[in-house]
mmCIF file of C-alpha atoms and ligand atoms in Angstrom:
data_model
loop_
_atom_site.group_PDB
_atom_site.id
_atom_site.type_symbol
_atom_site.label_atom_id
_atom_site.label_comp_id
_atom_site.label_asym_id
_atom_site.label_seq_id
_atom_site.Cartn_x
_atom_site.Cartn_y
_atom_site.Cartn_z
ATOM 1 C CA MET R 1 91.685 -135.482 -114.891
ATOM 2 C CA LYS R 2 89.752 -137.366 -112.200
ATOM 3 C CA ILE R 3 91.611 -136.952 -108.902
ATOM 4 C CA GLY R 4 90.739 -138.591 -105.583
ATOM 5 C CA ILE R 5 91.567 -137.242 -102.136
ATOM 6 C CA LEU R 6 91.432 -139.529 -99.112
ATOM 7 C CA GLY R 7 91.270 -137.515 -95.855
ATOM 8 C CA LEU R 8 89.536 -134.154 -96.178
ATOM 9 C CA GLY R 9 91.395 -132.084 -93.584
ATOM 10 C CA LEU R 10 93.734 -129.102 -93.838
ATOM 11 C CA ILE R 11 95.994 -130.595 -96.518
ATOM 12 C CA GLY R 12 93.407 -132.713 -98.365
ATOM 13 C CA GLY R 13 90.828 -129.916 -98.362
ATOM 14 C CA SER R 14 93.353 -127.320 -99.546
ATOM 15 C CA LEU R 15 94.500 -129.630 -102.351
ATOM 16 C CA GLY R 16 90.876 -130.012 -103.398
ATOM 17 C CA PHE R 17 90.349 -126.255 -103.758
ATOM 18 C CA ASP R 18 93.417 -125.834 -105.975
ATOM 19 C CA LEU R 19 92.823 -128.950 -108.082
ATOM 20 C CA ARG R 20 89.247 -127.931 -108.762
ATOM 21 C CA SER R 21 90.359 -124.457 -109.774
ATOM 22 C CA GLN R 22 92.682 -126.158 -112.329
ATOM 23 C CA GLY R 23 89.561 -127.776 -113.834
ATOM 24 C CA HIS R 24 90.065 -131.276 -112.420
ATOM 25 C CA ASN R 25 87.162 -133.453 -111.330
ATOM 26 C CA VAL R 26 87.881 -133.951 -107.612
ATOM 27 C CA LEU R 27 86.381 -136.777 -105.536
ATOM 28 C CA GLY R 28 86.850 -136.899 -101.757
ATOM 29 C CA VAL R 29 86.601 -139.589 -99.107
ATOM 30 C CA SER R 30 86.777 -138.835 -95.403
ATOM 31 C CA ARG R 31 85.962 -140.573 -92.123
ATOM 32 C CA ARG R 32 82.985 -138.464 -91.076
ATOM 33 C CA GLU R 33 79.879 -137.827 -93.141
ATOM 34 C CA SER R 34 79.715 -134.253 -91.747
ATOM 35 C CA THR R 35 83.208 -133.547 -93.132
ATOM 36 C CA CYS R 36 82.177 -134.885 -96.552
ATOM 37 C CA GLN R 37 79.166 -132.570 -96.594
ATOM 38 C CA LYS R 38 81.280 -129.567 -95.527
ATOM 39 C CA ALA R 39 83.911 -130.290 -98.176
ATOM 40 C CA VAL R 40 81.265 -130.299 -100.910
ATOM 41 C CA ALA R 41 79.518 -127.203 -99.505
ATOM 42 C CA LEU R 42 82.828 -125.278 -99.328
ATOM 43 C CA GLY R 43 83.669 -126.304 -102.895
ATOM 44 C CA SER R 44 86.808 -128.261 -102.053
ATOM 45 C CA VAL R 45 85.506 -131.408 -103.793
ATOM 46 C CA GLU R 46 82.710 -132.097 -106.251
ATOM 47 C CA GLN R 47 81.570 -135.325 -104.649
ATOM 48 C CA ALA R 48 82.420 -136.850 -101.270
ATOM 49 C CA SER R 49 81.659 -140.013 -99.368
ATOM 50 C CA VAL R 50 82.760 -142.050 -96.363
ATOM 51 C CA ASP R 51 82.954 -145.019 -98.751
ATOM 52 C CA LEU R 52 86.352 -145.739 -100.314
ATOM 53 C CA SER R 53 84.706 -147.168 -103.456
ATOM 54 C CA LEU R 54 84.036 -143.576 -104.607
ATOM 55 C CA LEU R 55 87.746 -143.378 -105.513
ATOM 56 C CA ALA R 56 87.634 -146.419 -107.837
ATOM 57 C CA SER R 57 87.423 -144.245 -110.954
ATOM 58 C CA ALA R 58 90.150 -141.747 -109.952
ATOM 59 C CA GLU R 59 93.279 -141.664 -112.117
ATOM 60 C CA VAL R 60 95.380 -140.259 -109.269
ATOM 61 C CA VAL R 61 94.729 -140.541 -105.511
ATOM 62 C CA PHE R 62 96.300 -138.318 -102.835
ATOM 63 C CA ILE R 63 96.253 -139.919 -99.371
ATOM 64 C CA CYS R 64 95.941 -137.059 -96.863
ATOM 65 C CA THR R 65 94.905 -138.787 -93.628
ATOM 66 C CA PRO R 66 96.836 -138.418 -90.344
ATOM 67 C CA ILE R 67 100.193 -140.132 -90.729
ATOM 68 C CA ALA R 68 99.358 -143.227 -88.656
ATOM 69 C CA LEU R 69 96.444 -143.995 -91.005
ATOM 70 C CA ILE R 70 98.189 -143.578 -94.371
ATOM 71 C CA VAL R 71 99.360 -147.204 -94.696
ATOM 72 C CA PRO R 72 96.228 -148.845 -93.162
ATOM 73 C CA GLN R 73 93.939 -146.702 -95.346
ATOM 74 C CA PHE R 74 96.014 -147.455 -98.438
ATOM 75 C CA GLU R 75 95.722 -151.199 -97.687
ATOM 76 C CA GLN R 76 91.922 -150.875 -97.653
ATOM 77 C CA LEU R 77 91.849 -148.565 -100.677
ATOM 78 C CA ILE R 78 93.714 -150.858 -103.100
ATOM 79 C CA ALA R 79 90.858 -153.350 -103.100
ATOM 80 C CA TYR R 80 88.955 -150.750 -105.188
ATOM 81 C CA LEU R 81 91.710 -149.500 -107.513
ATOM 82 C CA PRO R 82 92.902 -150.731 -110.909
ATOM 83 C CA SER R 83 96.693 -151.167 -110.977
ATOM 84 C CA THR R 84 97.011 -148.156 -113.318
ATOM 85 C CA THR R 85 95.902 -145.690 -110.616
ATOM 86 C CA VAL R 86 98.732 -143.447 -109.502
ATOM 87 C CA VAL R 87 98.816 -143.149 -105.699
ATOM 88 C CA THR R 88 100.720 -140.558 -103.696
ATOM 89 C CA ASP R 89 100.608 -139.431 -100.071
ATOM 90 C CA VAL R 90 101.344 -136.183 -98.213
ATOM 91 C CA GLY R 91 102.740 -137.594 -94.950
ATOM 92 C CA SER R 92 105.372 -135.529 -93.133
ATOM 93 C CA VAL R 93 107.657 -138.571 -92.712
ATOM 94 C CA LYS R 94 108.573 -140.644 -95.760
ATOM 95 C CA ALA R 95 110.723 -143.756 -95.132
ATOM 96 C CA PRO R 96 108.207 -145.870 -93.150
ATOM 97 C CA ILE R 97 105.401 -145.024 -95.587
ATOM 98 C CA VAL R 98 107.419 -145.661 -98.763
ATOM 99 C CA GLU R 99 108.829 -148.925 -97.328
ATOM 100 C CA ALA R 100 105.310 -150.170 -96.578
ATOM 101 C CA ILE R 101 103.491 -149.044 -99.731
ATOM 102 C CA SER R 102 106.079 -149.360 -102.543
ATOM 103 C CA PRO R 103 106.231 -153.170 -102.485
ATOM 104 C CA LEU R 104 102.421 -153.256 -102.799
ATOM 105 C CA TRP R 105 101.892 -150.646 -105.536
ATOM 106 C CA ASP R 106 104.130 -149.967 -108.562
ATOM 107 C CA ASN R 107 102.499 -146.629 -109.321
ATOM 108 C CA PHE R 108 103.183 -145.138 -105.882
ATOM 109 C CA ILE R 109 105.223 -141.998 -105.210
ATOM 110 C CA GLY R 110 105.797 -140.646 -101.716
ATOM 111 C CA GLY R 111 105.265 -136.909 -101.338
ATOM 112 C CA HIS R 112 105.420 -134.167 -98.727
ATOM 113 C CA PRO R 113 104.127 -130.647 -99.302
ATOM 114 C CA MET R 114 106.126 -128.481 -96.919
ATOM 115 C CA ALA R 115 103.246 -126.131 -96.271
ATOM 116 C CA GLY R 116 100.858 -126.029 -93.383
ATOM 117 C CA ARG R 117 99.197 -124.155 -90.583
ATOM 118 C CA ALA R 118 98.610 -124.740 -86.894
ATOM 119 C CA ASP R 119 94.863 -125.327 -87.477
ATOM 120 C CA SER R 120 93.477 -128.615 -88.721
ATOM 121 C CA GLY R 121 90.340 -130.055 -90.323
ATOM 122 C CA ILE R 122 88.342 -129.090 -93.400
ATOM 123 C CA GLU R 123 87.500 -125.682 -91.893
ATOM 124 C CA ALA R 124 91.222 -124.813 -91.939
ATOM 125 C CA ALA R 125 91.628 -125.693 -95.640
ATOM 126 C CA GLN R 126 92.585 -122.754 -97.840
ATOM 127 C CA ARG R 127 93.310 -121.917 -101.443
ATOM 128 C CA ASP R 128 96.904 -121.464 -102.675
ATOM 129 C CA LEU R 129 98.378 -123.086 -99.549
ATOM 130 C CA PHE R 130 101.205 -124.647 -101.582
ATOM 131 C CA VAL R 131 102.230 -121.645 -103.712
ATOM 132 C CA GLY R 132 105.981 -121.016 -103.506
ATOM 133 C CA LYS R 133 106.453 -123.823 -100.947
ATOM 134 C CA PRO R 134 108.769 -126.845 -101.317
ATOM 135 C CA TYR R 135 106.996 -130.082 -102.309
ATOM 136 C CA VAL R 136 109.238 -133.128 -101.869
ATOM 137 C CA LEU R 137 108.754 -136.256 -104.000
ATOM 138 C CA THR R 138 110.569 -139.491 -103.200
ATOM 139 C CA PRO R 139 110.245 -141.746 -106.288
ATOM 140 C CA GLU R 140 112.327 -144.911 -106.404
ATOM 141 C CA THR R 141 114.498 -146.053 -109.311
ATOM 142 C CA ARG R 142 111.810 -148.535 -110.352
ATOM 143 C CA THR R 143 108.917 -146.028 -110.140
ATOM 144 C CA PRO R 144 107.390 -145.714 -113.657
ATOM 145 C CA THR R 145 108.370 -142.373 -115.225
ATOM 146 C CA ALA R 146 104.796 -141.854 -116.421
ATOM 147 C CA ALA R 147 103.554 -141.969 -112.802
ATOM 148 C CA ILE R 148 106.262 -139.500 -111.705
ATOM 149 C CA SER R 149 105.338 -137.122 -114.535
ATOM 150 C CA VAL R 150 101.643 -137.168 -113.641
ATOM 151 C CA VAL R 151 102.295 -136.285 -109.992
ATOM 152 C CA GLU R 152 104.925 -133.684 -110.941
ATOM 153 C CA GLU R 153 102.530 -132.000 -113.331
ATOM 154 C CA ILE R 154 99.843 -131.745 -110.642
ATOM 155 C CA VAL R 155 102.300 -130.482 -108.008
ATOM 156 C CA ARG R 156 103.687 -127.898 -110.427
ATOM 157 C CA SER R 157 100.166 -126.665 -111.111
ATOM 158 C CA LEU R 158 99.774 -125.968 -107.370
ATOM 159 C CA GLY R 159 102.593 -123.422 -107.676
ATOM 160 C CA ALA R 160 104.887 -125.485 -105.425
ATOM 161 C CA ASN R 161 108.635 -125.989 -105.933
ATOM 162 C CA ILE R 162 109.433 -129.662 -106.588
ATOM 163 C CA TYR R 163 112.366 -131.430 -104.928
ATOM 164 C CA HIS R 164 113.337 -135.077 -105.380
ATOM 165 C CA CYS R 165 115.256 -137.075 -102.788
ATOM 166 C CA GLN R 166 115.447 -140.473 -101.107
ATOM 167 C CA PRO R 167 112.870 -141.058 -98.347
ATOM 168 C CA GLU R 168 115.661 -141.433 -95.757
ATOM 169 C CA GLN R 169 117.333 -138.193 -96.895
ATOM 170 C CA HIS R 170 113.991 -136.417 -96.573
ATOM 171 C CA ASP R 171 113.505 -137.751 -93.042
ATOM 172 C CA ARG R 172 117.006 -136.707 -91.961
ATOM 173 C CA ALA R 173 116.596 -133.243 -93.460
ATOM 174 C CA VAL R 174 113.215 -132.610 -91.799
ATOM 175 C CA ALA R 175 114.585 -133.958 -88.514
ATOM 176 C CA TRP R 176 117.077 -131.034 -88.516
ATOM 177 C CA ILE R 177 114.796 -128.196 -89.493
ATOM 178 C CA SER R 178 111.368 -129.273 -88.286
ATOM 179 C CA HIS R 179 111.442 -132.082 -85.732
ATOM 180 C CA LEU R 180 114.559 -131.088 -83.722
ATOM 181 C CA PRO R 181 113.290 -127.490 -83.282
ATOM 182 C CA VAL R 182 110.041 -128.796 -81.739
ATOM 183 C CA MET R 183 111.969 -130.852 -79.177
ATOM 184 C CA VAL R 184 114.470 -128.064 -78.450
ATOM 185 C CA SER R 185 111.703 -125.511 -78.074
ATOM 186 C CA SER R 186 109.719 -127.811 -75.779
ATOM 187 C CA SER R 187 112.864 -128.385 -73.643
ATOM 188 C CA LEU R 188 113.363 -124.617 -73.447
ATOM 189 C CA ILE R 189 109.871 -124.130 -71.987
ATOM 190 C CA ALA R 190 110.363 -127.099 -69.615
ATOM 191 C CA ALA R 191 113.733 -125.706 -68.446
ATOM 192 C CA CYS R 192 112.163 -122.310 -67.689
ATOM 193 C CA MET R 193 109.368 -124.030 -65.764
ATOM 194 C CA SER R 194 111.989 -125.712 -63.560
ATOM 195 C CA GLU R 195 112.860 -122.390 -61.872
ATOM 196 C CA THR R 196 112.310 -123.164 -58.179
ATOM 197 C CA ASP R 197 111.866 -119.565 -56.967
ATOM 198 C CA SER R 198 108.224 -118.798 -57.778
ATOM 199 C CA GLU R 199 108.821 -115.029 -57.727
ATOM 200 C CA VAL R 200 111.606 -115.351 -60.295
ATOM 201 C CA LEU R 201 109.448 -117.633 -62.415
ATOM 202 C CA GLN R 202 106.611 -115.108 -62.356
ATOM 203 C CA LEU R 203 108.998 -112.299 -63.303
ATOM 204 C CA ALA R 204 110.364 -114.397 -66.199
ATOM 205 C CA GLN R 205 106.810 -115.019 -67.394
ATOM 206 C CA LYS R 206 106.077 -111.277 -67.265
ATOM 207 C CA PHE R 207 109.366 -110.281 -68.953
ATOM 208 C CA ALA R 208 109.082 -112.838 -71.796
ATOM 209 C CA SER R 209 108.865 -110.981 -75.090
ATOM 210 C CA SER R 210 109.632 -111.437 -78.790
ATOM 211 C CA GLY R 211 112.795 -113.550 -78.343
ATOM 212 C CA PHE R 212 110.990 -116.055 -76.146
ATOM 213 C CA ARG R 213 107.938 -115.947 -78.403
ATOM 214 C CA ASP R 214 110.098 -116.914 -81.441
ATOM 215 C CA THR R 215 112.109 -119.631 -79.718
ATOM 216 C CA SER R 216 109.206 -121.249 -77.824
ATOM 217 C CA ARG R 217 106.563 -121.167 -80.570
ATOM 218 C CA VAL R 218 106.983 -124.644 -82.039
ATOM 219 C CA GLY R 219 107.441 -126.245 -78.599
ATOM 220 C CA GLY R 220 104.121 -124.872 -77.435
ATOM 221 C CA GLY R 221 102.075 -126.202 -80.361
ATOM 222 C CA ASN R 222 99.975 -129.293 -81.031
ATOM 223 C CA PRO R 223 101.425 -132.179 -78.915
ATOM 224 C CA GLU R 224 100.123 -134.738 -81.450
ATOM 225 C CA LEU R 225 102.477 -133.355 -84.089
ATOM 226 C CA GLY R 226 105.536 -133.665 -81.816
ATOM 227 C CA LEU R 227 104.536 -137.193 -80.890
ATOM 228 C CA MET R 228 104.096 -138.091 -84.556
ATOM 229 C CA MET R 229 107.581 -136.772 -85.361
ATOM 230 C CA ALA R 230 109.153 -138.806 -82.541
ATOM 231 C CA ARG R 231 107.276 -142.023 -83.372
ATOM 232 C CA TYR R 232 107.663 -142.007 -87.147
ATOM 233 C CA ASN R 233 111.054 -140.320 -87.494
ATOM 234 C CA ARG R 234 112.621 -141.781 -84.366
ATOM 235 C CA GLN R 235 116.090 -142.642 -85.718
ATOM 236 C CA ALA R 236 116.726 -139.361 -87.520
ATOM 237 C CA LEU R 237 115.310 -137.335 -84.637
ATOM 238 C CA LEU R 238 117.474 -139.146 -82.075
ATOM 239 C CA ARG R 239 120.526 -138.548 -84.255
ATOM 240 C CA SER R 240 119.872 -134.814 -84.515
ATOM 241 C CA LEU R 241 119.044 -134.546 -80.786
ATOM 242 C CA GLN R 242 122.386 -136.205 -79.957
ATOM 243 C CA HIS R 243 124.240 -133.677 -82.157
ATOM 244 C CA TYR R 244 122.307 -130.896 -80.476
ATOM 245 C CA ARG R 245 123.249 -132.183 -76.998
ATOM 246 C CA HIS R 246 126.881 -132.312 -78.104
ATOM 247 C CA ASN R 247 126.692 -128.661 -79.217
ATOM 248 C CA LEU R 248 125.030 -127.654 -75.964
ATOM 249 C CA ASP R 249 127.804 -129.393 -73.985
ATOM 250 C CA LYS R 250 130.401 -127.459 -75.994
ATOM 251 C CA LEU R 251 128.648 -124.183 -75.141
ATOM 252 C CA ILE R 252 128.496 -125.086 -71.443
ATOM 253 C CA HIS R 253 132.204 -125.921 -71.499
ATOM 254 C CA LEU R 254 133.127 -122.593 -73.154
ATOM 255 C CA ILE R 255 131.126 -120.607 -70.606
ATOM 256 C CA GLU R 256 132.521 -122.598 -67.663
ATOM 257 C CA GLN R 257 136.038 -121.953 -68.999
ATOM 258 C CA GLU R 258 135.184 -118.285 -69.622
ATOM 259 C CA ASP R 259 136.506 -118.777 -73.121
ATOM 260 C CA TRP R 260 134.875 -115.663 -74.513
ATOM 261 C CA THR R 261 136.972 -115.580 -77.684
ATOM 262 C CA VAL R 262 135.858 -119.006 -78.891
ATOM 263 C CA LEU R 263 132.295 -118.333 -77.755
ATOM 264 C CA GLU R 264 132.225 -115.147 -79.819
ATOM 265 C CA GLU R 265 133.604 -116.992 -82.877
ATOM 266 C CA ARG R 266 130.915 -119.622 -82.457
ATOM 267 C CA LEU R 267 128.119 -117.078 -82.214
ATOM 268 C CA LYS R 268 129.509 -115.243 -85.265
ATOM 269 C CA SER R 269 129.647 -118.468 -87.279
ATOM 270 C CA THR R 270 126.041 -119.478 -86.403
ATOM 271 C CA GLY R 271 124.894 -115.966 -87.293
ATOM 272 C CA LYS R 272 126.590 -116.344 -90.704
ATOM 273 C CA ALA R 273 125.082 -119.800 -91.281
ATOM 274 C CA ARG R 274 121.462 -118.886 -90.489
ATOM 275 C CA PRO R 275 120.641 -117.189 -93.823
ATOM 276 C CA ASP R 276 121.489 -120.476 -95.585
ATOM 277 C CA PHE R 277 118.424 -121.942 -93.869
ATOM 278 C CA VAL R 278 116.044 -118.983 -93.714
ATOM 279 C CA GLU R 279 116.171 -115.609 -95.394
HETATM 280 P P1 NAP E 1 93.942 -132.850 -90.551
HETATM 281 O O1 NAP E 1 93.578 -131.444 -90.846
HETATM 282 O O2 NAP E 1 93.652 -133.403 -89.197
HETATM 283 O O3 NAP E 1 93.209 -133.749 -91.658
HETATM 284 C C1 NAP E 1 93.229 -135.133 -91.663
HETATM 285 C C2 NAP E 1 91.824 -135.585 -92.061
HETATM 286 O O4 NAP E 1 91.832 -136.984 -92.244
HETATM 287 C C3 NAP E 1 90.803 -135.299 -90.991
HETATM 288 O O5 NAP E 1 90.096 -134.122 -91.284
HETATM 289 C C4 NAP E 1 89.894 -136.533 -90.993
HETATM 290 O O6 NAP E 1 88.630 -136.203 -91.505
HETATM 291 C C5 NAP E 1 90.535 -137.443 -92.026
HETATM 292 N N1 NAP E 1 90.555 -138.814 -91.543
HETATM 293 C C6 NAP E 1 90.884 -139.264 -90.320
HETATM 294 N N2 NAP E 1 90.777 -140.597 -90.294
HETATM 295 C C7 NAP E 1 90.376 -140.980 -91.525
HETATM 296 C C8 NAP E 1 90.089 -142.217 -92.108
HETATM 297 N N3 NAP E 1 90.183 -143.351 -91.411
HETATM 298 N N4 NAP E 1 89.704 -142.245 -93.397
HETATM 299 C C9 NAP E 1 89.590 -141.123 -94.109
HETATM 300 N N5 NAP E 1 89.856 -139.906 -93.600
HETATM 301 C C10 NAP E 1 90.233 -139.847 -92.326
HETATM 302 O O7 NAP E 1 95.469 -133.128 -90.824
HETATM 303 P P2 NAP E 1 96.437 -132.455 -91.909
HETATM 304 O O8 NAP E 1 97.195 -131.373 -91.240
HETATM 305 O O9 NAP E 1 95.672 -132.171 -93.137
HETATM 306 O O10 NAP E 1 97.460 -133.638 -92.142
HETATM 307 C C11 NAP E 1 97.165 -134.675 -93.041
HETATM 308 C C12 NAP E 1 98.459 -135.281 -93.509
HETATM 309 O O11 NAP E 1 99.239 -134.250 -94.091
HETATM 310 C C13 NAP E 1 99.299 -135.922 -92.414
HETATM 311 O O12 NAP E 1 99.766 -137.166 -92.865
HETATM 312 C C14 NAP E 1 100.452 -134.937 -92.203
HETATM 313 O O13 NAP E 1 101.655 -135.605 -91.868
HETATM 314 C C15 NAP E 1 100.556 -134.283 -93.564
HETATM 315 N N6 NAP E 1 101.050 -132.898 -93.558
HETATM 316 C C16 NAP E 1 100.573 -132.009 -92.642
HETATM 317 C C17 NAP E 1 101.048 -130.704 -92.670
HETATM 318 C C18 NAP E 1 100.558 -129.678 -91.676
HETATM 319 O O14 NAP E 1 101.220 -128.658 -91.471
HETATM 320 N N7 NAP E 1 99.420 -129.870 -91.055
HETATM 321 C C19 NAP E 1 101.997 -130.312 -93.632
HETATM 322 C C20 NAP E 1 102.407 -131.243 -94.583
HETATM 323 C C21 NAP E 1 101.930 -132.552 -94.530
HETATM 324 P P3 NAP E 1 87.275 -136.355 -90.709
HETATM 325 O O15 NAP E 1 86.914 -134.937 -90.408
HETATM 326 O O16 NAP E 1 86.396 -137.005 -91.719
HETATM 327 O O17 NAP E 1 87.496 -137.171 -89.468
#
């Protein structure tokens, strides 16, 4: 099959490696000529260009640009595509993308591979990135079944586990387990930095070990990602932050009241619930 990838970075480049190893003919388009050359040299794509017209002959196109560019790039791309081309994207937020693209393209299916790394760009692309990872698809009731099957078949061949849901359900779910943790973790670091006694602050910095490393990791990462989550998943993120604040208030109340029995029950119940999210 002839497959096009628009945006040759971590996700687009990694997709290219795996699709080529499945025997597909992979064409890539990216913003910079130097990225196109690297992608070909690394073997992620067979041919690459900064010109969208290269994708005109692709049967399926994966849009893998930064999230803010998915819709604008799609709008430019469709001038070159026959209506039979199946288009999908890999954006980490689904509702705003699906709402914008679906009315313009029948053969569109929103997607989100839940795999990644902290690094970005074509240099960070790697083989087998999606193996054993969830890959969410958000087809609509009117999405042609043939288009869904084509994308499913490709995703399955990457070794990913396919999940279907509504775009809004996806955005609410990722708000809980991906976007809220970034905000909570960032607030944790900010709260520690508010220590007014500089000696105590320095001691805290020296004493910080594995617990702080685990809980602060996602709050100390790429600020662009956090900003993207807040801008594109604003409603769901605000909702989960409000629930979090409510839970924090409950904890404060229990400690103020020295209600150790209820606090212990609470800690036991969260300990029991954690394995339902992560092994
Ligand atoms: P990335 O490594 O920064 O790659 C994005 C690539 O898009 C860049 O390398 C850039 O290539 C290219 N690009 C930028 N503007 C472009 C344009 N106007 N036209 C064509 N290409 C353009 O980012 P990523 O991590 O792969 O993320 C890409 C998408 O995957 C995002 O929508 C994100 O939400 C989603 N996603 C990311 C992860 C993750 O963990 N990183 C996980 C799942 C989904 P040049 O070098 O040519 O500028």
